[in-house]
Coordinates of N, CA and C in Angstrom, one line a residue:
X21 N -13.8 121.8 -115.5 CA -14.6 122.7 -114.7 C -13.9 123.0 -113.4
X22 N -13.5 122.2 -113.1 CA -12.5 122.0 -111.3 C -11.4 123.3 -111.7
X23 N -10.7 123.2 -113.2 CA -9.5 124.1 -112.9 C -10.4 125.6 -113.2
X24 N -11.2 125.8 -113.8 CA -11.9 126.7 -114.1 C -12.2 127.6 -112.7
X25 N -12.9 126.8 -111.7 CA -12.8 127.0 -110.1 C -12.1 127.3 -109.6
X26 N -10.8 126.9 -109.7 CA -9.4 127.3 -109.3 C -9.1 128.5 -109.8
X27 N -9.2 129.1 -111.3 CA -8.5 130.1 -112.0 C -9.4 131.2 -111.1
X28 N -10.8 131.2 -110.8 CA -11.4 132.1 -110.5 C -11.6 132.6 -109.0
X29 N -11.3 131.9 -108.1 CA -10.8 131.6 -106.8 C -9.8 132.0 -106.5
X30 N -8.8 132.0 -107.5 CA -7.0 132.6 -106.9 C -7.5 134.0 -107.8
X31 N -8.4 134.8 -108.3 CA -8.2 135.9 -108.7 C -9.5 137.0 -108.0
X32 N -10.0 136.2 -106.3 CA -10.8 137.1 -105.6 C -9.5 137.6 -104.9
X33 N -9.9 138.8 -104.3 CA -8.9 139.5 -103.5 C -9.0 139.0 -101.9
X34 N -8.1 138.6 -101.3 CA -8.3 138.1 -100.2 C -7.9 136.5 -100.0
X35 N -8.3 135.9 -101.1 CA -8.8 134.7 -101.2 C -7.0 134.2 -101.9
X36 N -7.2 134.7 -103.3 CA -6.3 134.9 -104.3 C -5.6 133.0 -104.3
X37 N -4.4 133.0 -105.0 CA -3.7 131.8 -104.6 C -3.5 131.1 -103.6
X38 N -3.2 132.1 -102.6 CA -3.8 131.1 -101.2 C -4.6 130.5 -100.6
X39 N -5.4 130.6 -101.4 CA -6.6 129.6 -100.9 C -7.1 128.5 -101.7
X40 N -6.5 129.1 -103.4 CA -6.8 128.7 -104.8 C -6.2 127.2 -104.7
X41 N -5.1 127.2 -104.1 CA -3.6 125.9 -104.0 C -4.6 124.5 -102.8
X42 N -5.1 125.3 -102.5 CA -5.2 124.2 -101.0 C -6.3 124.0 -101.5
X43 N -7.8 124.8 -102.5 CA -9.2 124.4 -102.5 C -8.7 123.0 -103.7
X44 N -7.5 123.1 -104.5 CA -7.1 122.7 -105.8 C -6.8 121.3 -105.0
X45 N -6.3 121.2 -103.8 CA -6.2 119.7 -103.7 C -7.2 119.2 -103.0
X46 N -7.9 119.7 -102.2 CA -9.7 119.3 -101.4 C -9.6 119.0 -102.9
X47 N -9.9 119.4 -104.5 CA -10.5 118.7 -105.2 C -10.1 117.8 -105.6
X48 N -9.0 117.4 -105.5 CA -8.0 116.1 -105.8 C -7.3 116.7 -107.1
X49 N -7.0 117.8 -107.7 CA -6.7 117.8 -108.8 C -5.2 118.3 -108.6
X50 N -4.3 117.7 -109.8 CA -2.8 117.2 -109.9 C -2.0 119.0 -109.3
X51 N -0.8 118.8 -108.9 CA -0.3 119.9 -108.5 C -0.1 120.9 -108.8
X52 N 0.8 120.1 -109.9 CA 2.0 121.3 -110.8 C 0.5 122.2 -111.6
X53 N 0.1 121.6 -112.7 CA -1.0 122.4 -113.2 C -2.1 123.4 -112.7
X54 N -2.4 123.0 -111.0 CA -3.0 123.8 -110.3 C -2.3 125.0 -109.6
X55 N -1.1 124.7 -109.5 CA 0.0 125.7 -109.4 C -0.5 126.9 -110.1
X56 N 0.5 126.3 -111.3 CA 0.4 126.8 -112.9 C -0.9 128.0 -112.9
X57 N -2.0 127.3 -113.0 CA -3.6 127.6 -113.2 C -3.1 129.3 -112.4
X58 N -3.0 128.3 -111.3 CA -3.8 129.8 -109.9 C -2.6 130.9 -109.8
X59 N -1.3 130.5 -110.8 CA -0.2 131.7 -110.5 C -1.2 132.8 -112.1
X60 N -1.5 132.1 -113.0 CA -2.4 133.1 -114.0 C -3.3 134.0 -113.3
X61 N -4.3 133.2 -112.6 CA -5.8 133.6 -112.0 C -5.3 134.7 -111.0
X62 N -4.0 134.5 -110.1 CA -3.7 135.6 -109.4 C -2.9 136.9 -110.2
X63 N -2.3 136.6 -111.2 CA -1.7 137.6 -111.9 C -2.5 138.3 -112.8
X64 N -3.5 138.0 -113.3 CA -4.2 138.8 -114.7 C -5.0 139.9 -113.8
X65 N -5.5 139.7 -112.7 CA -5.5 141.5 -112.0 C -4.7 142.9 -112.1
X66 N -3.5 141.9 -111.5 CA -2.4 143.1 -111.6 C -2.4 143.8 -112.6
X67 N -2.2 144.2 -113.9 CA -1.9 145.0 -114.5 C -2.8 146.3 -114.4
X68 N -4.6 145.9 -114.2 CA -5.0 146.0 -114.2 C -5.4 147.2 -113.0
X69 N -5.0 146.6 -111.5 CA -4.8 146.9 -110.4 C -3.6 148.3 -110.1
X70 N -2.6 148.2 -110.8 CA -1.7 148.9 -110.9 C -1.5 150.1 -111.9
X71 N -2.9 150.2 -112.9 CA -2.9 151.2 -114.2 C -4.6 151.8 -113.6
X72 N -5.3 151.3 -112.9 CA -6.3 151.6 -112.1 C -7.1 152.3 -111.5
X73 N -7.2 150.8 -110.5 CA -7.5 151.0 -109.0 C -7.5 152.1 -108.5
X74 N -6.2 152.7 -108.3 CA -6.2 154.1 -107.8 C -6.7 155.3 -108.5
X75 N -6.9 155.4 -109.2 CA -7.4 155.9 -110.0 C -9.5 156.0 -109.6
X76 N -9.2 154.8 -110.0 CA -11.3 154.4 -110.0 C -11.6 154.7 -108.1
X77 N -10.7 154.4 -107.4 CA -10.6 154.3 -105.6 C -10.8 155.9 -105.2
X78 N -10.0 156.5 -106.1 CA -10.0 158.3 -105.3 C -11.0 159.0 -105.9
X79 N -11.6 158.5 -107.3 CA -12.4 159.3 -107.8 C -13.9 158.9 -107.1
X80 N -14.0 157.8 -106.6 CA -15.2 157.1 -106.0 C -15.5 157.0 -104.5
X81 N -14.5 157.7 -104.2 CA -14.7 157.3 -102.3 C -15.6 158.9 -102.4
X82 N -16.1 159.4 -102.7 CA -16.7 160.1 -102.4 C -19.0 160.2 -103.1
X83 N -18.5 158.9 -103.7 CA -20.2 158.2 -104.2 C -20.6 157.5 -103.1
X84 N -21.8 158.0 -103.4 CA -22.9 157.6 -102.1 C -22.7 155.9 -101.8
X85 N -22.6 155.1 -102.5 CA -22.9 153.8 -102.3 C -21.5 153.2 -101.7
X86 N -20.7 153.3 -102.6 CA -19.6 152.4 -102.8 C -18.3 153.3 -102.0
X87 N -19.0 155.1 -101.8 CA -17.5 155.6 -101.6 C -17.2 155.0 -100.1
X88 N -17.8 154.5 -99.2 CA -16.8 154.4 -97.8 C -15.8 153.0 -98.0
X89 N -16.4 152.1 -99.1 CA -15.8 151.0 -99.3 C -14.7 151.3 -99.8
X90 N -14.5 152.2 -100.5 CA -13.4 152.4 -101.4 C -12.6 153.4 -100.4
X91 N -12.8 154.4 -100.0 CA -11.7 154.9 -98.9 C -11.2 153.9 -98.1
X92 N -12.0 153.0 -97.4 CA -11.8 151.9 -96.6 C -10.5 151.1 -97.4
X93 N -10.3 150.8 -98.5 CA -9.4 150.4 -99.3 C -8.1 151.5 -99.8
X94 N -8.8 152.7 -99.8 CA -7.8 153.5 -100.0 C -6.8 153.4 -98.8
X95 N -7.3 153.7 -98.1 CA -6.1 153.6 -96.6 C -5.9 152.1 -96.2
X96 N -6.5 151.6 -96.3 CA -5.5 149.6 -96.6 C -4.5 149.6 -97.2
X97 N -4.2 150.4 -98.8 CA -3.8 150.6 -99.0 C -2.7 151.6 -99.5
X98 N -2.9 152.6 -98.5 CA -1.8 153.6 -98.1 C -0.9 153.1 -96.9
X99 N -1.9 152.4 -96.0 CA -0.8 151.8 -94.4 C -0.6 150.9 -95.0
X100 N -0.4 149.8 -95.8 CA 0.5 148.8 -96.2 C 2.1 149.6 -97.0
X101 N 1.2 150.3 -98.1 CA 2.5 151.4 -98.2 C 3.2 151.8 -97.6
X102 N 3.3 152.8 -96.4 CA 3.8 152.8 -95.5 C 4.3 152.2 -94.4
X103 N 4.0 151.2 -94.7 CA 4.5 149.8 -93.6 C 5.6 150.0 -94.3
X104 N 5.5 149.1 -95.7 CA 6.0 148.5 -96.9 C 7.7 149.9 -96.8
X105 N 7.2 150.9 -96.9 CA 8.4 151.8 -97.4 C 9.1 151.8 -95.7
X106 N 8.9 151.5 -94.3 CA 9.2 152.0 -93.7 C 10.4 150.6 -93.3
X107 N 10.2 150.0 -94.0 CA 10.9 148.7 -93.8 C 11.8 148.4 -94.4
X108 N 11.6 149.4 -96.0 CA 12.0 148.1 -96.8 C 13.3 149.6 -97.2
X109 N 12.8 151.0 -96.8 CA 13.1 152.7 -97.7 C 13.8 151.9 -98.9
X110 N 14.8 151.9 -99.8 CA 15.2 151.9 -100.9 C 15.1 150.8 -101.4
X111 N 14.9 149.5 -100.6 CA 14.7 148.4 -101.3 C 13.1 147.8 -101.0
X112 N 12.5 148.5 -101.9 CA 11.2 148.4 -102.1 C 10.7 147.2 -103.2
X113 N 11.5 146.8 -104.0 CA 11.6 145.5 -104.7 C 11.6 144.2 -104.4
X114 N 12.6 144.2 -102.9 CA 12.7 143.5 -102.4 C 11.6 142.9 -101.6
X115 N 11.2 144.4 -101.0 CA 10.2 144.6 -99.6 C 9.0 144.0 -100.5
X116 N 8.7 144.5 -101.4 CA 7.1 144.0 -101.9 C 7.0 142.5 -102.4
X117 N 7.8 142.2 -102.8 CA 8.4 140.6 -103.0 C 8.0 140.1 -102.0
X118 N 8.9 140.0 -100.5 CA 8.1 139.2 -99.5 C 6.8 139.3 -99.2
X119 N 6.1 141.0 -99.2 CA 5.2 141.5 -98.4 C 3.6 140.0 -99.3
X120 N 4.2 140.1 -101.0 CA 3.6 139.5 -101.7 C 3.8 137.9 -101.4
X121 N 4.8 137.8 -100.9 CA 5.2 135.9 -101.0 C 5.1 135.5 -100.1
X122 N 4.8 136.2 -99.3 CA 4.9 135.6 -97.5 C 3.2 135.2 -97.6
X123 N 2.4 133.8 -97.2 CA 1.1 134.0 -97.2 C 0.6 134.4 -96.2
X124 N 0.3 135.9 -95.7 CA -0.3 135.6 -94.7 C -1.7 136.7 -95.2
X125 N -2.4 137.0 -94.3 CA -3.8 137.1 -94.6 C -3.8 138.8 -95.0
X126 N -4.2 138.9 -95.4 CA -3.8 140.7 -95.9 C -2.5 141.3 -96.9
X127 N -1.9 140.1 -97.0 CA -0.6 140.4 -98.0 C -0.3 139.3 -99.8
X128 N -1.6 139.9 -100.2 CA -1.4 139.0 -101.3 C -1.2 140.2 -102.6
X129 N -1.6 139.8 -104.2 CA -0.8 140.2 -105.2 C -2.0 141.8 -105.3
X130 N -3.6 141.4 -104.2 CA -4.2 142.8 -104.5 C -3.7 143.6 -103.8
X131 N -3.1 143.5 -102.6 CA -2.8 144.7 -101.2 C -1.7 145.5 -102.1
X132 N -0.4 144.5 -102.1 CA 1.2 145.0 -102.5 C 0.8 145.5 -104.1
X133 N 0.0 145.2 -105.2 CA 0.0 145.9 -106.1 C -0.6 147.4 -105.8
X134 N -1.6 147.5 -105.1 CA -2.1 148.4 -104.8 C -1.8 149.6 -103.8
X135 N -0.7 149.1 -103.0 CA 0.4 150.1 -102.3 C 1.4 150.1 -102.7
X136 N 1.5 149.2 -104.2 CA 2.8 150.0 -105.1 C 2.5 150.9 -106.0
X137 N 1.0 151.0 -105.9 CA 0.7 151.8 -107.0 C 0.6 153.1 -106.4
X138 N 0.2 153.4 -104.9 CA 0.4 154.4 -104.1 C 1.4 154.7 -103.9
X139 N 2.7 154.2 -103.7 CA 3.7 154.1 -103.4 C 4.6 155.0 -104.9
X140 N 3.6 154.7 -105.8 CA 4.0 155.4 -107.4 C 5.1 154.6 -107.6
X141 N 5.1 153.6 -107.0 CA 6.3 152.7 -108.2 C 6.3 152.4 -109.4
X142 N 7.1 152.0 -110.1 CA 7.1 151.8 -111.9 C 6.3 151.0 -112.1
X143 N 5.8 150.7 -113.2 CA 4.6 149.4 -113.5 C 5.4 148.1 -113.6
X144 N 6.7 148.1 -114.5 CA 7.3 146.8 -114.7 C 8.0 146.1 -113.1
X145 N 8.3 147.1 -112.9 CA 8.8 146.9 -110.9 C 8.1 146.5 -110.4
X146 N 6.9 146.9 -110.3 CA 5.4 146.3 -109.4 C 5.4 144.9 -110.0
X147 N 5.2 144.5 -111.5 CA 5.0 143.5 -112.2 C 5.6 142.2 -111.7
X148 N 7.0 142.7 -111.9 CA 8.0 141.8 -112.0 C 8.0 141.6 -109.7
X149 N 8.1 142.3 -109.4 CA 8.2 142.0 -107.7 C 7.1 141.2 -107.2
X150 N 5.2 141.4 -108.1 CA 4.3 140.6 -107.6 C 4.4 139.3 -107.8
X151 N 4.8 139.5 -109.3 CA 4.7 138.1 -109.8 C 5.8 137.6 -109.0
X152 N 7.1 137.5 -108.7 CA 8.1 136.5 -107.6 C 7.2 136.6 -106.3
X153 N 6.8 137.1 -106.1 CA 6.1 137.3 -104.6 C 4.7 136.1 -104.7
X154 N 4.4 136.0 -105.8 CA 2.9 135.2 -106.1 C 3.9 133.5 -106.4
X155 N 4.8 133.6 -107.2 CA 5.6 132.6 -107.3 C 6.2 131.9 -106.0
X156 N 6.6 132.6 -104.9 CA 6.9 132.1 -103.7 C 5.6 132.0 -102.8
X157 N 4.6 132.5 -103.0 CA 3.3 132.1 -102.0 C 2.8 130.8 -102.7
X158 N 3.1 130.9 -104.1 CA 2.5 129.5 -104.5 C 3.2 128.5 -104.4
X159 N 4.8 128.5 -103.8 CA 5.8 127.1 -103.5 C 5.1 127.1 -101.8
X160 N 5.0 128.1 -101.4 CA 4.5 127.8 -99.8 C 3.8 126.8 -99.9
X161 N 2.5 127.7 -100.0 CA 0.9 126.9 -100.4 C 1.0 125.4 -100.7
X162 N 2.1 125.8 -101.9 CA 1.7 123.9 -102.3 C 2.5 123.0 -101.3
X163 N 3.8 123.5 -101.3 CA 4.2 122.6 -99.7 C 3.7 122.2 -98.5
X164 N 2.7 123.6 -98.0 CA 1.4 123.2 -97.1 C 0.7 121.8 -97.1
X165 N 0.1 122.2 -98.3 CA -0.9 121.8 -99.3 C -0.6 119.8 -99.1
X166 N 0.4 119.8 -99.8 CA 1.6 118.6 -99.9 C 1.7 117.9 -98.5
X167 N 1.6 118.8 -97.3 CA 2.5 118.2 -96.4 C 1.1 118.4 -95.1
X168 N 0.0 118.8 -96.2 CA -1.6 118.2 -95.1 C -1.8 119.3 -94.3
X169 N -1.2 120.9 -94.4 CA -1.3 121.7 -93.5 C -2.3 122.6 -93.8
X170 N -2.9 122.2 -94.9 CA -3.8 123.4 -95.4 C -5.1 123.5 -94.6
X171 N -6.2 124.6 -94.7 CA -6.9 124.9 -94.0 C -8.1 124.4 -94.5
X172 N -8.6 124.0 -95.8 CA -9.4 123.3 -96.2 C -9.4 122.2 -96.4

């Protein structure tokens, strides 16, 4: 039930593996496998996020309930794009890799998928850059994690 918690926790936005790695040891449960768990829970968005999102975000920012939330996300993630390209211009593979691996608070696998999707990068490109980017936030995390620094 514990990893179950974990898979579901690393796949809120915001929250994602970063927080999934460090709640995985507050429960005492073993590393590598909670690793493992929360690199799934953060990735099974993405494809999803990147064939999307943008899509459901521009046709909807204009509905009474939900559209300011969704503009509100639309330009999150348009100025991360444009951060992202202004940094990185041709090496955007690179750029989204760290922007995704670095943990810090606003740069996880929902932001960088979703200003590559803005960004109209290729699907396998997005794929393959989140997933290394989620792979190195989850060596961070667990080293934190390991070394007593975590927040929980």
């Amino acid at each position: 039930m514990d990893f179950l918690k974990i898979f579901l926790v690393s796949m809120v936005p915001m929250i994602e593996l970063r927080g999934a790695i460090p709640f995985s040891q507050y429960l005492g449960l073993p590393l590598i496998p909670s690793y493992l768990i929360c690199i799934v829970g953060n990735m099974l968005p993405v494809p999803f996020i990147h064939l999307f999102a943008r899509k459901v975000l521009v046709a909807g920012k204009n509905w009474p309930v939900v559209g300011n939330l969704f503009e509100w996300i639309l330009d999150r993630g348009e100025k991360a794009g444009k951060k992202l390209m202004a940094k990185a211009g041709q090496g955007t593979f690179l750029a989204l890799l760290l922007f995704v691996g670095i943990p810090l608070p606003g740069t996880g696998a929902w932001t960088g998928t979703l200003a590559a999707s803005i960004l109209d990068m290729k699907f396998k490109e997005t794929v393959a850059a989140v997933m290394l980017g989620v792979l190195l936030a989850g060596v961070i995390m667990m080293t934190a994690s390991v070394l007593g620094f975590s927040l929980v």
